[in-house]
Amino acid sequence: MASALTPQAEDFPRWYQDVVAKAEMADNGPVRGTMVIRPYGYAIWERMQAEIDVRIKEAGAENAYFPLFIPESYLAREAQHVEGFSPELAVVTHAGGEALAEPVVVRPTSETVFGEFMAKWIQSYRDLPLLLNQWANVVRWELRPRLFLRSSEFLWQEGHTAHDSYEDASAYVNGIHTNVYNDFLEKVLAMPTYLGIKPPSERFAGAINTMTCEGMMQDGKALQMATSHELGQNFAKAFDIKFQNKEGQSALCWTTSWGSSTRLVGGLIMAHGDDNGLIVPPHLAPTQVVVIAVREDDEVIAACNKIAAGLKSAGVRVRIDNGGASFGRRVTDWEIKGVPIRVEVGPRDLAEGVVALVRRDTSEKVSISPDAVATSVPGILEQMQSQMYEAQLARRNANTHDVKSIDEAMQAAQTGFARLDWDLVGSAGEARLKTDAITVRCLQRRDGSMPVTDTEKDLICIVAKSY
RNA sequence: CGGGAAGUAGCGCAGCUUGGUUAGCGCGCCUGGUUUGGGACCAGGAGGCCGGGGGUUCGAAUCCCCCCUUCCCGACCA
């Protein structure tokens, strides 16, 4: 059988593009860097949205929607923010057939508009904390676009909150980072991450602290899967977000922002995929089980329908493949799409009172009675989910090397991550690493936990090449 | 935005060096039939202003100039 995809070992970037195309996830749009997300890619994104959204609501934030267009002057109010984003802004100068009095920018992120309205809505400490989130599209005119990983327009959620103290803001955004993002990544995406804070050089424009979840792709490069920022009082000052405290005095709010995007889909592909295509973790999969009729017999199809109905009532996301193409072709197509479990129903097996059940990640194939499918599958899905996580953890750990010098770090970063004392790096070390496109992905405490600030003593750092 | 590679049918490519009738091949697609237990087979068929715009020429997929897009390596970044 000829391989449908370029093997990973031969050309990883090419393999990635092949998966995106052959799994029918996305196409390039007509404008440079834009992306058409196809139904299967969008179904995966919708599952991500659902899982993240429920966690965001659990954390007490409410969804709202803010406008796509932002007055150019808003961006300018926070010096670092405007400096950070100016190069990648799409600016509308004409509309309605004439030049606009003030150009409007297409949002690259919405701290500024949220800030403007938070200032309007917050009067008293009783209005705090104000916990908002929106699901939206944003535009950043990036120089080197790649489907899902860096498109000019992408979909994401951005949370924006305002608090009455540094401590409350910090605790809240830490909670988001851990209980929303990291929990989603571990339990749903089956991806271990390095949680940490960014060194000052990598901080979000306008933040006093930026947290990250760094995932390791199969080529050993890092991908920032989600990010959360403590904005201090920078945006509160710029947008006059004030409240009256219990003592009757006016005080500035402390704000946060946090986001995760369609980049997660790229991370999913590059963390879990193999030479046969995507492998979607069961908790995420839009289709967890596909029941395949080996041939289009009435008897076979009836058996498929019965099995699918049983799975559905067991709470499994299932679909039926009744034919059209040859059996082998259909199997290959479902493999490329990474559906966790295939149930293959054929007349020979049926005559013996069994069907075949195949796991996508291990290719392990077992014969079981059709009646046992609905009771067995949920357990297998759970097992597969945790084994996929364990496999990722093992791979990540095996490719993370503790080193004692910049030279060794640069060596290790050719194929994976390096971990070393932050004191050994510093801004001079960062400059050296950068000569080989290596960056400090995050700072951690020695036990792997997240520091509160980069000024803590005795920190370590994870360095790697990244997307 | 710098360096490299490339744009010819939906996808992958040949043709270009040395300009010359109706631009080919494989896969995919359509029709009919046989099939379906790991990318099926036979027969017939549809589908191209050769990325766009300018030139040179009697004549351009082919030579020259400009632009656009895609991919890779960087810089920028979720």
Coordinates of C-alpha atoms (C1' of nucleotides) in Angstrom, one line a residue:
Chain A
M1 CA 0.0 0.0 0.0
A2 CA 1.4 3.4 -1.0
S3 CA 1.6 5.8 1.9
A4 CA -0.9 8.6 1.7
L5 CA 1.3 11.1 3.6
T6 CA 4.9 12.2 3.5
P7 CA 6.5 10.3 6.4
Q8 CA 7.4 12.4 9.4
A9 CA 11.0 11.3 9.4
E10 CA 11.4 12.4 5.8
D11 CA 10.0 15.9 6.1
F12 CA 8.1 16.9 9.2
P13 CA 6.7 20.3 7.9
R14 CA 5.5 18.5 4.7
W15 CA 3.9 15.8 6.8
Y16 CA 2.1 18.5 8.7
Q17 CA 0.7 20.0 5.6
D18 CA -0.3 16.7 4.2
V19 CA -2.3 15.9 7.3
V20 CA -4.0 19.2 7.2
A21 CA -5.0 18.7 3.6
K22 CA -5.7 14.9 3.6
A23 CA -7.7 15.0 6.8
E24 CA -9.7 17.8 5.2
M25 CA -9.0 20.2 8.1
A26 CA -8.2 23.4 6.3
D27 CA -7.2 25.1 3.1
N28 CA -5.3 28.3 2.4
G29 CA -7.7 31.2 1.9
P30 CA -7.4 33.6 -1.1
V31 CA -5.7 36.4 0.9
R32 CA -2.2 35.7 2.1
G33 CA -2.1 34.0 5.4
T34 CA -5.9 33.4 5.7
M35 CA -7.4 30.0 6.3
V36 CA -10.5 28.2 5.4
I37 CA -11.4 25.8 8.1
R38 CA -13.2 22.8 6.7
P39 CA -15.9 20.9 8.5
Y40 CA -13.7 18.3 10.1
G41 CA -11.2 20.9 11.3
Y42 CA -14.0 23.0 12.6
A43 CA -15.6 20.1 14.3
I44 CA -12.4 19.6 16.3
W45 CA -12.3 23.3 17.1
E46 CA -15.9 23.2 18.3
R47 CA -15.0 20.4 20.6
M48 CA -12.1 22.5 21.9
Q49 CA -14.3 25.5 22.4
A50 CA -16.9 23.4 24.3
E51 CA -14.3 22.0 26.7
I52 CA -12.6 25.3 27.3
D53 CA -15.8 27.2 27.5
V54 CA -17.2 25.0 30.3
R55 CA -14.0 25.5 32.3
I56 CA -14.1 29.3 31.8
K57 CA -17.6 29.4 33.1
E58 CA -16.6 27.2 36.0
A59 CA -14.0 29.9 36.8
G60 CA -16.9 32.4 36.9
A61 CA -16.3 34.4 33.8
E62 CA -19.1 35.3 31.5
N63 CA -19.1 35.5 27.7
A64 CA -19.7 38.7 25.9
Y65 CA -18.9 40.1 22.5
F66 CA -16.9 43.2 21.6
P67 CA -16.5 44.8 18.2
L68 CA -14.1 43.7 15.5
F69 CA -13.1 47.3 14.8
I70 CA -11.1 49.4 17.3
P71 CA -10.3 53.1 17.1
E72 CA -6.7 53.4 16.2
S73 CA -6.2 55.8 19.1
Y74 CA -7.1 53.1 21.7
L75 CA -4.1 51.1 20.8
A76 CA -1.9 54.2 21.3
R77 CA -2.9 54.7 24.9
E78 CA -0.7 52.0 26.3
A79 CA 2.9 52.6 25.1
Q80 CA 4.2 49.0 25.1
H81 CA 1.0 47.6 23.8
V82 CA 1.0 49.8 20.7
E83 CA 4.7 49.3 20.1
G84 CA 4.2 45.5 20.3
F85 CA 1.3 45.3 17.9
S86 CA 1.7 48.2 15.4
P87 CA 3.8 46.2 12.9
E88 CA 1.1 43.5 12.5
L89 CA -2.1 45.6 12.4
A90 CA -4.6 45.6 9.6
V91 CA -5.9 49.2 9.4
V92 CA -9.1 50.3 7.7
T93 CA -8.7 53.8 6.3
H94 CA -11.6 53.9 3.9
A95 CA -15.3 52.9 4.3
G96 CA -18.6 53.9 2.9
G97 CA -16.8 55.3 -0.1
E98 CA -14.7 57.8 1.7
A99 CA -11.6 58.2 3.9
L100 CA -12.3 57.8 7.6
A101 CA -11.7 60.7 10.0
E102 CA -10.0 58.2 12.3
P103 CA -8.6 55.0 10.9
V104 CA -10.0 51.9 12.6
V105 CA -7.9 48.8 13.3
V106 CA -9.1 45.3 13.0
R107 CA -8.5 43.9 16.5
P108 CA -5.3 42.0 17.0
T109 CA -6.5 41.5 20.6
S110 CA -9.0 43.4 22.7
E111 CA -7.5 44.7 25.9
T112 CA -8.2 48.2 24.8
V113 CA -11.9 48.0 24.0
F114 CA -12.5 45.8 27.0
G115 CA -10.6 48.4 29.1
E116 CA -12.7 51.3 27.8
F117 CA -15.9 49.5 28.7
M118 CA -14.7 48.2 32.0
A119 CA -14.0 51.8 33.0
K120 CA -17.6 52.6 32.1
W121 CA -19.1 49.6 34.0
I122 CA -17.0 49.6 37.1
Q123 CA -17.8 52.2 39.8
S124 CA -17.5 50.4 43.1
Y125 CA -15.5 47.6 44.7
R126 CA -18.9 45.9 44.6
D127 CA -18.5 45.7 40.8
L128 CA -15.4 43.7 41.2
P129 CA -14.1 41.3 40.1
L130 CA -15.4 41.8 36.6
L131 CA -14.8 38.5 34.7
L132 CA -15.4 38.5 31.0
N133 CA -14.5 36.3 28.0
Q134 CA -15.2 36.4 24.4
W135 CA -14.9 33.9 21.5
A136 CA -13.9 35.9 18.5
N137 CA -11.6 36.3 15.5
V138 CA -8.6 38.5 15.5
V139 CA -6.2 39.6 12.8
R140 CA -2.4 39.9 13.0
W141 CA -0.5 40.4 9.8
E142 CA 2.2 37.9 10.5
L143 CA 5.1 37.6 8.1
R144 CA 5.3 33.9 7.9
P145 CA 1.8 32.3 8.0
R146 CA 1.2 28.6 8.5
L147 CA -2.2 26.9 8.7
F148 CA -3.5 26.8 12.3
L149 CA -0.1 27.7 13.7
R150 CA 0.0 31.3 12.5
S151 CA -2.7 32.6 10.2
S152 CA -3.4 36.3 9.6
E153 CA -6.9 35.8 11.0
F154 CA -7.4 33.3 13.7
L155 CA -10.2 32.2 16.1
W156 CA -9.7 32.3 19.8
Q157 CA -11.1 33.1 23.1
E158 CA -9.8 36.1 25.0
G159 CA -10.6 36.6 28.7
H160 CA -10.4 40.0 30.3
T161 CA -10.8 40.6 34.0
A162 CA -10.6 43.4 36.5
H163 CA -9.9 43.1 40.2
D164 CA -9.5 45.2 43.3
S165 CA -6.0 44.1 44.2
Y166 CA -2.9 42.6 42.7
E167 CA -3.3 39.5 44.8
D168 CA -6.8 38.9 43.6
A169 CA -5.9 39.5 40.0
S170 CA -2.8 37.3 40.3
A171 CA -4.7 34.4 42.0
Y172 CA -7.5 34.5 39.4
V173 CA -5.3 34.4 36.4
N174 CA -3.2 31.7 37.9
G175 CA -6.4 29.7 38.4
I176 CA -7.3 30.2 34.8
H177 CA -3.9 29.1 33.6
T178 CA -4.0 26.0 35.7
N179 CA -7.6 25.0 35.9
V180 CA -8.8 26.1 32.4
Y181 CA -5.8 25.8 30.1
N182 CA -3.6 23.2 31.7
D183 CA -6.5 21.1 32.8
F184 CA -7.9 21.1 29.2
L185 CA -4.5 20.3 27.7
E186 CA -3.9 17.4 30.0
K187 CA -7.3 15.9 30.3
V188 CA -8.8 16.6 26.8
L189 CA -5.8 17.1 24.5
A190 CA -3.8 14.5 26.3
M191 CA -0.8 16.8 26.3
P192 CA 1.6 17.4 29.1
T193 CA 3.0 21.0 29.1
Y194 CA 5.7 22.9 30.9
L195 CA 3.9 25.6 32.9
G196 CA 5.9 28.6 33.6
I197 CA 6.3 32.3 33.2
K198 CA 7.9 34.1 30.3
P199 CA 11.2 35.9 30.7
P200 CA 10.8 39.7 30.4
S201 CA 12.0 39.5 26.7
E202 CA 9.0 37.3 25.8
R203 CA 6.3 39.0 27.7
F204 CA 3.0 40.2 26.2
A205 CA 3.2 43.8 25.2
G206 CA 1.8 45.7 28.2
A207 CA 1.9 42.9 30.7
I208 CA 3.8 42.7 34.0
N209 CA 3.8 38.9 33.9
T210 CA 3.0 36.4 31.2
M211 CA 2.3 32.7 31.9
T212 CA 2.5 30.0 29.3
C213 CA 1.8 26.3 28.6
E214 CA 4.6 25.0 26.5
G215 CA 4.0 21.8 24.5
M216 CA 6.6 19.7 22.8
M217 CA 5.9 18.7 19.2
Q218 CA 7.2 15.5 17.7
D219 CA 10.1 17.3 16.0
G220 CA 11.2 18.6 19.3
K221 CA 10.1 22.1 18.8
A222 CA 8.0 24.0 21.4
L223 CA 4.5 25.4 20.8
Q224 CA 2.9 27.9 23.1
M225 CA -0.5 26.3 23.6
A226 CA -2.1 29.0 25.8
T227 CA -1.0 32.2 27.5
S228 CA -2.2 34.2 30.5
H229 CA -1.2 37.7 31.5
E230 CA -1.1 39.8 34.6
L231 CA -1.5 43.3 33.2
G232 CA -0.9 45.1 36.5
Q233 CA -2.4 48.5 36.4
N234 CA -1.0 49.4 33.0
F235 CA -4.3 49.2 31.1
A236 CA -6.2 50.5 34.1
K237 CA -4.1 53.6 33.9
A238 CA -4.5 53.9 30.1
F239 CA -8.2 53.5 30.2
D240 CA -9.0 54.9 33.6
I241 CA -10.4 51.7 35.0
K242 CA -11.1 52.9 38.6
F243 CA -13.3 52.0 41.5
Q244 CA -14.2 53.4 44.8
N245 CA -13.0 51.1 47.7
K246 CA -14.6 50.4 51.0
E247 CA -12.9 53.4 52.5
G248 CA -14.5 55.6 49.9
Q249 CA -11.2 56.3 48.0
S250 CA -10.7 56.0 44.3
A251 CA -8.3 53.2 43.3
L252 CA -7.0 51.7 40.0
C253 CA -8.1 48.2 39.1
W254 CA -5.7 45.4 38.4
T255 CA -6.5 43.6 35.1
T256 CA -5.7 40.3 33.4
S257 CA -6.1 38.8 30.0
W258 CA -5.7 35.2 28.8
G259 CA -6.1 33.5 25.5
S260 CA -6.1 30.2 23.5
S261 CA -6.6 29.9 19.8
T262 CA -7.0 27.7 16.8
R263 CA -3.3 27.1 17.1
L264 CA -4.3 24.3 19.5
V265 CA -5.4 22.4 16.4
G266 CA -1.9 22.6 15.0
G267 CA -0.5 21.4 18.4
L268 CA -2.9 18.5 18.3
I269 CA -1.7 17.4 14.9
M270 CA 2.0 17.8 15.7
A271 CA 1.9 16.2 19.1
H272 CA -0.2 13.2 18.4
G273 CA -0.1 12.5 14.7
D274 CA 1.8 9.6 13.0
D275 CA 2.7 8.5 9.5
N276 CA -0.9 7.4 9.0
G277 CA -2.4 10.7 9.9
L278 CA -4.0 12.4 12.8
I279 CA -4.7 10.7 16.1
V280 CA -7.4 12.5 18.1
P281 CA -7.6 11.8 21.8
P282 CA -11.0 10.3 22.7
H283 CA -12.1 13.1 25.0
L284 CA -11.6 15.6 22.2
A285 CA -12.7 13.5 19.2
P286 CA -15.9 14.8 17.4
T287 CA -16.3 11.2 16.3
Q288 CA -15.0 8.8 18.8
V289 CA -16.0 5.6 17.0
V290 CA -16.7 4.9 13.4
V291 CA -18.7 1.8 12.6
I292 CA -17.6 0.6 9.2
A293 CA -19.7 -1.8 7.1
V294 CA -17.1 -3.9 5.3
R295 CA -19.6 -4.4 2.5
E296 CA -23.0 -3.0 1.7
D297 CA -25.1 -6.0 2.8
D298 CA -28.5 -5.5 4.3
E299 CA -27.5 -7.8 7.1
V300 CA -24.2 -6.0 7.7
I301 CA -25.8 -2.6 7.6
A302 CA -28.5 -3.6 10.0
A303 CA -25.7 -4.8 12.4
C304 CA -23.9 -1.5 12.0
N305 CA -27.0 0.4 12.8
K306 CA -27.7 -1.6 15.9
I307 CA -24.1 -1.3 17.2
A308 CA -24.1 2.5 16.5
A309 CA -27.4 2.9 18.4
G310 CA -26.0 1.0 21.3
L311 CA -22.9 3.2 21.4
K312 CA -25.0 6.3 21.1
S313 CA -27.0 5.4 24.1
A314 CA -23.8 4.6 26.0
G315 CA -22.9 8.3 25.4
V316 CA -20.3 7.7 22.7
R317 CA -20.0 10.1 19.7
V318 CA -20.4 7.6 16.9
R319 CA -21.0 7.6 13.2
I320 CA -21.6 5.0 10.6
D321 CA -19.7 4.4 7.3
N322 CA -22.0 2.5 5.1
G323 CA -19.7 2.3 2.1
G324 CA -19.3 4.1 -1.2
A325 CA -15.6 3.5 -1.6
S326 CA -13.8 0.2 -1.1
F327 CA -13.2 -1.0 2.4
G328 CA -9.5 -0.4 2.4
R329 CA -9.9 3.1 1.1
R330 CA -12.4 4.0 3.8
V331 CA -10.2 2.6 6.5
T332 CA -7.3 4.7 5.3
D333 CA -9.5 7.8 5.3
W334 CA -10.7 7.3 8.9
E335 CA -7.1 6.7 9.9
I336 CA -6.0 9.9 8.4
K337 CA -8.7 11.7 10.3
G338 CA -7.6 10.0 13.5
V339 CA -10.9 8.6 14.7
P340 CA -9.9 6.8 18.0
I341 CA -11.8 3.5 17.4
R342 CA -13.0 1.7 14.3
V343 CA -15.6 -1.0 14.6
E344 CA -15.3 -3.2 11.4
V345 CA -18.5 -5.1 10.7
G346 CA -18.2 -7.8 8.0
P347 CA -20.2 -10.8 7.0
R348 CA -17.5 -13.4 7.8
D349 CA -17.1 -12.1 11.3
L350 CA -20.8 -11.7 11.8
A351 CA -21.2 -15.3 10.9
E352 CA -18.9 -16.1 13.7
G353 CA -20.8 -13.8 16.0
V354 CA -18.0 -11.1 16.3
V355 CA -17.0 -7.7 15.0
A356 CA -13.4 -6.3 14.9
L357 CA -12.5 -3.3 17.1
V358 CA -9.4 -1.4 16.2
R359 CA -7.6 1.3 18.2
R360 CA -6.1 4.1 16.1
D361 CA -3.1 4.8 18.4
T362 CA -1.8 1.2 18.8
S363 CA -3.5 -0.5 15.8
E364 CA -4.5 -3.2 18.3
K365 CA -7.3 -5.2 16.9
V366 CA -9.7 -7.4 19.0
S367 CA -12.7 -9.4 18.1
I368 CA -15.8 -9.0 20.3
S369 CA -19.4 -9.8 20.2
P370 CA -21.6 -7.1 18.6
D371 CA -23.6 -6.9 21.8
A372 CA -20.4 -6.2 23.9
V373 CA -19.4 -3.2 21.8
A374 CA -21.4 -0.6 23.7
T375 CA -20.3 -1.9 27.1
S376 CA -16.6 -2.2 26.1
V377 CA -16.0 0.9 24.2
P378 CA -16.3 3.5 26.9
G379 CA -13.6 1.8 28.9
I380 CA -11.3 1.4 25.9
L381 CA -11.7 5.1 25.1
E382 CA -10.8 6.0 28.7
Q383 CA -7.8 3.7 28.5
M384 CA -6.7 5.1 25.2
Q385 CA -7.0 8.7 26.5
S386 CA -4.8 8.0 29.5
Q387 CA -2.3 6.0 27.5
M388 CA -2.0 8.7 24.9
Y389 CA -1.2 11.2 27.7
E390 CA 1.4 8.8 29.2
A391 CA 3.0 8.3 25.8
Q392 CA 3.2 12.1 25.4
L393 CA 4.7 12.6 28.8
A394 CA 7.3 9.9 28.2
R395 CA 8.3 11.4 24.9
R396 CA 8.5 14.9 26.3
N397 CA 10.6 13.8 29.3
A398 CA 12.9 11.7 27.1
N399 CA 13.5 14.7 25.0
T400 CA 14.1 17.2 27.8
H401 CA 17.7 17.3 28.9
D402 CA 19.1 18.9 32.0
V403 CA 22.2 20.8 31.0
K404 CA 24.8 22.9 32.7
S405 CA 25.8 25.4 30.0
I406 CA 24.6 27.5 27.1
D407 CA 26.6 25.3 24.7
E408 CA 25.0 22.1 26.0
A409 CA 21.6 23.8 25.8
M410 CA 22.2 24.8 22.2
Q411 CA 23.1 21.2 21.5
A412 CA 20.0 19.7 23.2
A413 CA 17.7 22.2 21.5
Q414 CA 18.5 20.8 18.1
T415 CA 16.2 17.8 18.9
G416 CA 14.3 18.7 22.0
F417 CA 14.2 20.9 25.1
A418 CA 17.0 21.9 27.4
R419 CA 16.5 22.7 31.1
L420 CA 19.1 24.8 33.0
D421 CA 19.6 27.4 35.6
W422 CA 18.2 30.7 34.6
D423 CA 21.1 32.4 36.3
L424 CA 23.4 30.8 33.7
V425 CA 21.4 32.4 30.9
G426 CA 20.1 35.9 31.5
S427 CA 19.7 38.4 28.8
A428 CA 23.3 37.8 27.5
G429 CA 22.6 34.0 27.2
E430 CA 19.2 34.7 25.5
A431 CA 21.1 36.7 22.9
R432 CA 23.5 33.8 22.2
L433 CA 20.7 31.3 22.0
K434 CA 18.9 33.5 19.6
T435 CA 21.7 33.2 17.1
D436 CA 20.5 29.7 16.6
A437 CA 16.8 30.5 16.8
I438 CA 16.5 29.1 20.3
T439 CA 14.5 31.0 22.9
V440 CA 13.7 30.7 26.6
R441 CA 10.2 29.2 26.6
C442 CA 9.6 29.6 30.2
L443 CA 10.9 30.0 33.7
Q444 CA 10.1 27.5 36.5
R445 CA 10.9 26.8 40.0
R446 CA 13.2 23.9 40.6
D447 CA 10.3 21.6 41.4
G448 CA 8.6 22.5 38.1
S449 CA 6.0 24.8 39.6
M450 CA 5.3 28.3 38.4
P451 CA 7.1 31.2 39.9
V452 CA 5.2 34.4 40.8
T453 CA 7.8 36.7 39.2
D454 CA 11.0 36.4 37.2
T455 CA 12.9 37.9 40.1
E456 CA 12.5 34.9 42.3
K457 CA 15.8 33.3 43.3
D458 CA 17.0 29.9 42.0
L459 CA 14.8 29.6 38.9
I460 CA 15.4 27.2 36.1
C461 CA 14.5 27.8 32.4
I462 CA 13.3 25.6 29.5
V463 CA 14.9 26.5 26.2
A464 CA 14.0 25.3 22.8
K465 CA 13.3 26.1 19.2
S466 CA 9.7 27.0 18.7
Y467 CA 6.9 27.6 16.2
Chain B
rC1 C1' 10.8 41.6 5.8
rG2 C1' 15.9 39.1 4.3
rG3 C1' 17.8 34.2 2.1
rG4 C1' 16.5 29.8 -0.8
rA5 C1' 12.9 26.7 -3.8
rA6 C1' 8.5 26.6 -6.6
rG7 C1' 3.7 28.1 -9.4
rU8 C1' 1.3 23.9 -16.0
rA9 C1' -6.4 20.1 -15.0
rG10 C1' -8.9 19.1 -8.1
rC11 C1' -3.8 16.9 -6.3
rG12 C1' 1.3 15.3 -7.7
rC13 C1' 4.4 16.1 -11.9
rA14 C1' 6.8 16.1 -17.2
rG15 C1' 7.6 19.6 -21.2
rC16 C1' 11.2 25.1 -20.7
rU17 C1' 18.1 24.4 -21.5
rU18 C1' 17.9 24.8 -27.9
rG19 C1' 10.5 29.4 -28.9
rG20 C1' 7.2 26.3 -34.0
rU21 C1' 0.6 22.4 -35.6
rU22 C1' -4.9 20.2 -31.5
rA23 C1' 0.2 21.0 -24.0
rG24 C1' 1.1 15.5 -21.9
rC25 C1' 1.4 11.6 -17.8
rG26 C1' -0.2 9.4 -12.9
rC27 C1' -3.9 9.9 -9.2
rG28 C1' -8.7 12.0 -8.5
rC29 C1' -13.6 13.2 -11.0
rC30 C1' -18.1 11.6 -14.4
rU31 C1' -20.8 7.3 -17.1
rG32 C1' -21.6 2.0 -17.5
rG33 C1' -20.2 -2.7 -15.7
rU34 C1' -17.7 -6.0 -12.3
rU35 C1' -16.3 -5.2 -7.2
rU36 C1' -15.8 -4.1 -1.6
rG37 C1' -12.0 -8.4 4.9
rG38 C1' -6.2 -2.7 4.3
rG39 C1' -5.8 3.2 -0.7
rA40 C1' -10.2 -2.2 -6.4
rC41 C1' -10.5 -3.4 -11.9
rC42 C1' -12.1 -2.8 -17.2
rA43 C1' -14.1 0.3 -20.9
rG44 C1' -15.6 5.1 -22.3
rG45 C1' -15.5 10.4 -21.0
rA46 C1' -15.1 15.5 -18.9
rG47 C1' -11.7 18.9 -17.3
rG48 C1' -6.1 23.9 -19.0
rC49 C1' -6.4 31.8 -21.8
rC50 C1' 0.6 26.9 -18.7
rG51 C1' -0.2 32.3 -11.3
rG52 C1' -1.2 37.8 -13.2
rG53 C1' 0.5 42.0 -16.1
rG54 C1' 3.9 44.0 -19.5
rG55 C1' 7.6 43.2 -23.2
rU56 C1' 10.9 40.6 -27.3
rU57 C1' 9.2 37.8 -31.7
rC58 C1' 5.9 36.2 -37.8
rG59 C1' 5.1 33.0 -33.5
rA60 C1' 5.9 32.4 -26.1
rA61 C1' 4.3 27.3 -21.1
rU62 C1' 9.4 28.0 -23.1
rC63 C1' 13.3 34.2 -23.6
rC64 C1' 13.3 39.3 -20.6
rC65 C1' 11.1 42.8 -16.8
rC66 C1' 7.5 43.7 -12.8
rC67 C1' 3.9 41.9 -9.5
rC68 C1' 1.2 38.0 -6.7
rU69 C1' 0.9 33.4 -4.2
rU70 C1' 2.8 28.9 -1.8
rC71 C1' 6.7 26.1 0.7
rC72 C1' 11.5 25.9 3.5
rC73 C1' 15.3 28.6 6.8
rG74 C1' 15.5 33.2 9.7
rA75 C1' 13.6 38.0 12.0
rC76 C1' 8.2 38.9 14.1
rC77 C1' 4.5 36.2 16.8
rA78 C1' -1.2 32.9 19.6

